[in-house]
XYZ file of N, CA and C in Angstrom:
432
model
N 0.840 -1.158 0.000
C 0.000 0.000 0.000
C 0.900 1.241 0.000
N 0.758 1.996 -0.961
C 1.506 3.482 -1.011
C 0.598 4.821 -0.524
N 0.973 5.634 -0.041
C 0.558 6.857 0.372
C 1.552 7.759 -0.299
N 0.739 9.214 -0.309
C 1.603 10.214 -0.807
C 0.970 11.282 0.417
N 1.873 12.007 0.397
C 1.169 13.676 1.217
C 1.674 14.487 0.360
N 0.888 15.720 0.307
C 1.288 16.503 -0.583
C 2.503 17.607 -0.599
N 2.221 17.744 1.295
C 3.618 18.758 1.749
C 4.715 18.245 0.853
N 5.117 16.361 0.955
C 6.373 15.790 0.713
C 6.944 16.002 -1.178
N 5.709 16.197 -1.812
C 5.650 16.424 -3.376
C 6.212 17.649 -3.499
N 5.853 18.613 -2.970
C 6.431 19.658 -3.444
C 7.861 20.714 -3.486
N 8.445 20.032 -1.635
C 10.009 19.798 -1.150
C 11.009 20.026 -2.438
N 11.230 18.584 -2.844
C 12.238 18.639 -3.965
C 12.126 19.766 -4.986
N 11.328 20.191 -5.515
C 11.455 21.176 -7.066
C 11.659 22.306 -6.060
N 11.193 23.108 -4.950
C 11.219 23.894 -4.391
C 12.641 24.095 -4.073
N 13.782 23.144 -3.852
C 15.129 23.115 -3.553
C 15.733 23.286 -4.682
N 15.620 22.547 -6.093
C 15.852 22.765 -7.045
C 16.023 23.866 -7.431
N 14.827 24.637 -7.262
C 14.635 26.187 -7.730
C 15.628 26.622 -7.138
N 15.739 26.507 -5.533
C 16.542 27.502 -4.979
C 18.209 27.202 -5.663
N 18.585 25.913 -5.846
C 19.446 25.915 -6.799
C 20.173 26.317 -7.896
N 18.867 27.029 -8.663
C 18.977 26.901 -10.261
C 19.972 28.658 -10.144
N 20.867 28.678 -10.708
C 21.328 30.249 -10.670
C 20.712 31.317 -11.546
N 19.665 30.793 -12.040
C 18.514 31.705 -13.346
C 17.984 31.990 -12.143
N 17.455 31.327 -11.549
C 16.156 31.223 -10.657
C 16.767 32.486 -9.155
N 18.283 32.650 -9.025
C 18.843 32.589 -7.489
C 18.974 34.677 -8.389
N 19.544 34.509 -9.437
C 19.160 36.392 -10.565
C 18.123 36.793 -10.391
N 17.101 35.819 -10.640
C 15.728 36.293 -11.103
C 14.952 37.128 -9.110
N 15.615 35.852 -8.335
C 15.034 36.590 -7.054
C 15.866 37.436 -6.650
N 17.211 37.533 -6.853
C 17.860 39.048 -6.500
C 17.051 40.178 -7.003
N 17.304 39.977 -8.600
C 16.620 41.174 -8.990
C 15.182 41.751 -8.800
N 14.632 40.852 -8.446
C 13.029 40.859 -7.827
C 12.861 41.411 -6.112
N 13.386 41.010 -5.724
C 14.312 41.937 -4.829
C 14.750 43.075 -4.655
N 15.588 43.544 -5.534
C 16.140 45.056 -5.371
C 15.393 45.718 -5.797
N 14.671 44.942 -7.225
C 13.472 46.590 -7.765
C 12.183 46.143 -7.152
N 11.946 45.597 -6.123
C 10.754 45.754 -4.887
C 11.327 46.777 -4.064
N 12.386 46.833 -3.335
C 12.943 47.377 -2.427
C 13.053 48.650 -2.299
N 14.175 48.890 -3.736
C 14.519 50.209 -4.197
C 13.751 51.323 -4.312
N 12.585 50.659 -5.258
C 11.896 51.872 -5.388
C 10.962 52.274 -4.693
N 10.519 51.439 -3.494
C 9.941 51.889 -2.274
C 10.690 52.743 -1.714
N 11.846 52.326 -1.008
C 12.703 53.239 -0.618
C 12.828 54.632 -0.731
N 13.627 54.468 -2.277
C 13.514 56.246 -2.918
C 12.194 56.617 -3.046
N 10.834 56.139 -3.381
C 9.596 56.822 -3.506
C 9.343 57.396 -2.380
N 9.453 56.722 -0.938
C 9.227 57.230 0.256
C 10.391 58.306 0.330
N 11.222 58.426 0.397
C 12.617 59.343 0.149
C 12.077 60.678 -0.673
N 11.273 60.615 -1.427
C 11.107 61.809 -1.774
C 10.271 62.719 -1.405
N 9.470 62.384 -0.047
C 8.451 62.666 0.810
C 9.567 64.112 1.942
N 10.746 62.765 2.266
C 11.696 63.260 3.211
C 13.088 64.160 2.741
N 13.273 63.733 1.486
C 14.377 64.136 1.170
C 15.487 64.107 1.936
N 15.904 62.939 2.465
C 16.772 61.995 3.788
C 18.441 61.846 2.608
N 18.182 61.088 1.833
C 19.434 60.966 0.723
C 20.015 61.992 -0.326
N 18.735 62.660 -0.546
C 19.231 63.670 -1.620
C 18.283 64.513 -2.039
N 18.738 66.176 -2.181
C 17.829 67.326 -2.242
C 16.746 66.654 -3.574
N 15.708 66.206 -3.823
C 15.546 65.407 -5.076
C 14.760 66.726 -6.288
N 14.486 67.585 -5.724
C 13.891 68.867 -6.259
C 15.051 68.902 -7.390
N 16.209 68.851 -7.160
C 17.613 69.543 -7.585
C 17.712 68.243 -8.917
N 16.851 67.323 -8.757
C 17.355 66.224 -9.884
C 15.997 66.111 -11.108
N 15.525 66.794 -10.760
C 14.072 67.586 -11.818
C 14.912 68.403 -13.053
N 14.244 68.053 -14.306
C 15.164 69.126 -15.210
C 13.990 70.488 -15.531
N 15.260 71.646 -15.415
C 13.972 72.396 -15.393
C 12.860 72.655 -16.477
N 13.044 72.398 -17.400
C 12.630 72.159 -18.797
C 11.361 70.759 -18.097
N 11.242 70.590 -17.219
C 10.439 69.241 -16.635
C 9.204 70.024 -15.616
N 9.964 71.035 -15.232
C 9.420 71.471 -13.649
C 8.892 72.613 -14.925
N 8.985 73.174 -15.579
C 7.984 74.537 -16.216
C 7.053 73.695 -16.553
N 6.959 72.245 -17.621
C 5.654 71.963 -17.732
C 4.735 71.381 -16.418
N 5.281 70.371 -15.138
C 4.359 70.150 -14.523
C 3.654 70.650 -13.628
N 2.847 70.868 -13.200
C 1.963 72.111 -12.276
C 2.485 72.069 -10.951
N 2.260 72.930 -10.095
C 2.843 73.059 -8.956
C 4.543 73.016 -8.713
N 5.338 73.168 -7.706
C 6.359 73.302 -7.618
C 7.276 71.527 -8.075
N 8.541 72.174 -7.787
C 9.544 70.912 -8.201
C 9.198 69.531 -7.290
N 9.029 70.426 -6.365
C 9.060 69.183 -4.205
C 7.480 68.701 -4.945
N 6.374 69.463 -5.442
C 4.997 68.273 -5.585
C 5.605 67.436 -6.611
N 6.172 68.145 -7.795
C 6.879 67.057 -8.805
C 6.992 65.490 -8.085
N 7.820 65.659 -7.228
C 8.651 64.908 -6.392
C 7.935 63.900 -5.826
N 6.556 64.303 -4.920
C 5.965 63.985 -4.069
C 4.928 62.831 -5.546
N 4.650 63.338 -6.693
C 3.957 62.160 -7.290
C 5.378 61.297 -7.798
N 6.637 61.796 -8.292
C 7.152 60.968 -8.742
C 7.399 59.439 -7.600
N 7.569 60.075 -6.297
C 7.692 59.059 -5.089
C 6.392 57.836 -4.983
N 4.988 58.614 -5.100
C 4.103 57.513 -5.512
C 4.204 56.220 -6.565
N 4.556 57.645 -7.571
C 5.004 56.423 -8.750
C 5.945 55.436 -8.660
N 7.095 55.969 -7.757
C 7.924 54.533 -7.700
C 7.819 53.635 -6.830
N 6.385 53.918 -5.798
C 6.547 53.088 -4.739
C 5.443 51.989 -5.457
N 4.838 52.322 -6.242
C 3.721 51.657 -6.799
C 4.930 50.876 -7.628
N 5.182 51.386 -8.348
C 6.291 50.419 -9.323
C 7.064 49.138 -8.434
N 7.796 49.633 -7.355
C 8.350 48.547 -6.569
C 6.761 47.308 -5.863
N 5.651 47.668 -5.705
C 4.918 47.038 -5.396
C 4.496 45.981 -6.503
N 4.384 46.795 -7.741
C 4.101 45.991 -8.587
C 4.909 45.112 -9.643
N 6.414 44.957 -8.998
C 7.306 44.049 -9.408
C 7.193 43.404 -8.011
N 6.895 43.216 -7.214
C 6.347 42.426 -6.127
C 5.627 41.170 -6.320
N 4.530 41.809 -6.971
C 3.335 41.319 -7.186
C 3.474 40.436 -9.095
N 4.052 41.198 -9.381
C 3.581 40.981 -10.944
C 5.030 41.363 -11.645
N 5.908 40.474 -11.489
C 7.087 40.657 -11.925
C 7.452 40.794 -13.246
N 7.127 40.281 -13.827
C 7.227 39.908 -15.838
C 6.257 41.099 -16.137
N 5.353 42.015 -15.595
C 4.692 43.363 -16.137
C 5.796 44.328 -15.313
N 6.243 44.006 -14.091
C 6.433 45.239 -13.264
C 7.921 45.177 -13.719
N 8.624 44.432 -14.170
C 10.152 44.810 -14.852
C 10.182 45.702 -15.851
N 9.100 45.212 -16.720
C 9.347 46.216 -17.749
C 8.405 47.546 -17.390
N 7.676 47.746 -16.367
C 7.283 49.068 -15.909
C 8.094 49.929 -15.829
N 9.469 49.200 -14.550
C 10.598 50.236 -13.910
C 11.425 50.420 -14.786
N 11.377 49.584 -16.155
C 12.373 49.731 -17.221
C 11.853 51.339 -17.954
N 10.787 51.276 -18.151
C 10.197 52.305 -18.880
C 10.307 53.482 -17.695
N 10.435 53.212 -16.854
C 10.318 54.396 -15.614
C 11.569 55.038 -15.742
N 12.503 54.367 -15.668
C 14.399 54.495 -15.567
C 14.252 55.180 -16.967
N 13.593 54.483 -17.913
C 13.909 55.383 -19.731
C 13.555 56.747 -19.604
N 12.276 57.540 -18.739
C 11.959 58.445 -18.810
C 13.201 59.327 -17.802
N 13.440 58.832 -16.347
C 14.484 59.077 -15.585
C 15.793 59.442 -16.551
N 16.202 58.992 -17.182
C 17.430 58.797 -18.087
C 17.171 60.105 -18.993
N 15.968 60.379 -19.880
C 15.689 61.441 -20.496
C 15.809 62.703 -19.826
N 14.937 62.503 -18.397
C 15.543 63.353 -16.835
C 16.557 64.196 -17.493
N 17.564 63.347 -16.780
C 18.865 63.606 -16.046
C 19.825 63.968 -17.787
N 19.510 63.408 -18.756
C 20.605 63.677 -20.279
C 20.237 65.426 -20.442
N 19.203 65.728 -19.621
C 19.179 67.261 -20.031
C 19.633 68.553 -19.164
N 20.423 67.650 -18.013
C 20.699 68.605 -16.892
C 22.251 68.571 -16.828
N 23.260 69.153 -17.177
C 24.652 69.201 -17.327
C 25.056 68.556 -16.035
N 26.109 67.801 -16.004
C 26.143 67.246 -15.126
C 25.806 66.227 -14.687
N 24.682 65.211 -14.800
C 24.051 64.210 -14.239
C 24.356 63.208 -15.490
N 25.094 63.370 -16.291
C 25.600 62.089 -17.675
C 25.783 60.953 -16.603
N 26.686 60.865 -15.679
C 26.891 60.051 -14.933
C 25.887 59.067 -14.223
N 24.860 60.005 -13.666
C 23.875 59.313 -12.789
C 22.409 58.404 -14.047
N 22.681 59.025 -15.162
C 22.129 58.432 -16.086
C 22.836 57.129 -17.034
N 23.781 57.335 -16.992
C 24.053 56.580 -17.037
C 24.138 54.863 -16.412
N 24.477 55.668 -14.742
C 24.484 54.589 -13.953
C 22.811 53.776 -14.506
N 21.840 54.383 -14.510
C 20.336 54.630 -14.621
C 19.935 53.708 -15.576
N 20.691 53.539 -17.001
C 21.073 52.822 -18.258
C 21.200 51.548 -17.376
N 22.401 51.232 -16.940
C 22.783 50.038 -16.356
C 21.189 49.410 -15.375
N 20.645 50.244 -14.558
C 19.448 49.724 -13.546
C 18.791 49.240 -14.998
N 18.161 49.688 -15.928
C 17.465 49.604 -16.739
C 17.431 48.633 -17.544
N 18.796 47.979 -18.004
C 19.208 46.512 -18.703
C 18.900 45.818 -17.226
N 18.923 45.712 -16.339
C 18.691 45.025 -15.208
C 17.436 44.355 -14.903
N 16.499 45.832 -14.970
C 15.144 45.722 -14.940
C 14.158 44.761 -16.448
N 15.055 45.277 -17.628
C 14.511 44.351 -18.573
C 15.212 42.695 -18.224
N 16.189 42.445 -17.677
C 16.541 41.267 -17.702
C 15.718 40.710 -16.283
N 14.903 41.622 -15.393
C 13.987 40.895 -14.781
C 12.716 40.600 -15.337
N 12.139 41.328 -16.244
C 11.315 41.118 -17.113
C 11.229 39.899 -18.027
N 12.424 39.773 -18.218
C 12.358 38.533 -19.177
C 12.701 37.491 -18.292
N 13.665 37.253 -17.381
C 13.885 36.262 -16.723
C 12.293 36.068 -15.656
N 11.336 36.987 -15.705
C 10.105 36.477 -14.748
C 9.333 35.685 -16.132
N 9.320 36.043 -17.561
C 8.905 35.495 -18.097
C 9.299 34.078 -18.296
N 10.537 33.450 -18.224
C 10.716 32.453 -18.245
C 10.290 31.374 -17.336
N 9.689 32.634 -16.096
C 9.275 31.400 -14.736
C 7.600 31.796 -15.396
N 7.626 31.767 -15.589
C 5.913 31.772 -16.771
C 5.344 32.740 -15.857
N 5.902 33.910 -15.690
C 5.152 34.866 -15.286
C 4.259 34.490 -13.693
N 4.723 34.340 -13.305
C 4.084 33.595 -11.798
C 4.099 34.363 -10.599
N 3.659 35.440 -9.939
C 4.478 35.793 -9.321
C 4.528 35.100 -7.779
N 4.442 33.922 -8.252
C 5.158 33.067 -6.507
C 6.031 32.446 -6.989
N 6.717 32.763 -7.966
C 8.450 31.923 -8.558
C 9.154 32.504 -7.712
């Protein structure tokens, strides 16, 4: 007579995964752009890391209404939502923060000076698409 339980079925592939080094990328990076952009979104409430008014181009701040700091105060929503929704929905929310970083990047190429931090920005951005695609390979799941 054989028995199965189901806890014992599911053990092995679950170790596997944690194994697989696709799988060990895919949760780093799922990871940092959950994290991150909570972080800085709340950060721009406080302005704790960096004056963030000062990283607005002004050519940005004449079209949006109200001052640079409200700028700020929706861009912080926006990224905290973004980190939630690579949380939740990884294979949509990679390529969200990818498109988020593209507009960021447009940011910062127009403010002398910040080539650097856009750059760095470039690099988050191949990151964020390679979480995008690597959540697609776990078939879009987001309990991979």
């Amino acid at each position: 007579m054989t028995s199965t339980t189901t806890g014992d079925t599911s053990a092995p592939p679950r170790r596997a995964r944690l194994s697989d080094p696709g799988y060990q990328a895919f949760l780093v990076l799922r990871t940092a752009f959950t994290v991150a952009p909570v972080l800085f979104g709340l950060d721009k409430f406080a302005n704790v890391l960096v004056d963030w008014p000062g990283y607005l181009a002004p050519w940005i701040d004449d079209v949006v209404p109200g001052s640079a700091q409200a700028a700020m105060y929706a861009v912080g929503v926006i990224e905290i939502v973004a980190g939630v929704v690579v949380a939740v929905a990884p294979r949509f929310g990679g390529w969200l923060v990818a498109g988020w970083l593209a507009g960021i990047i447009v940011n910062l190429l127009t403010i002398p000076g910040y080539y650097d931090i856009a750059l760095r920005d470039f690099g988050l951005l191949l990151a964020a698409v390679a979480l995008a695609l690597l959540a697609r390979g776990r078939h879009g799941d987001a309990r991979s």
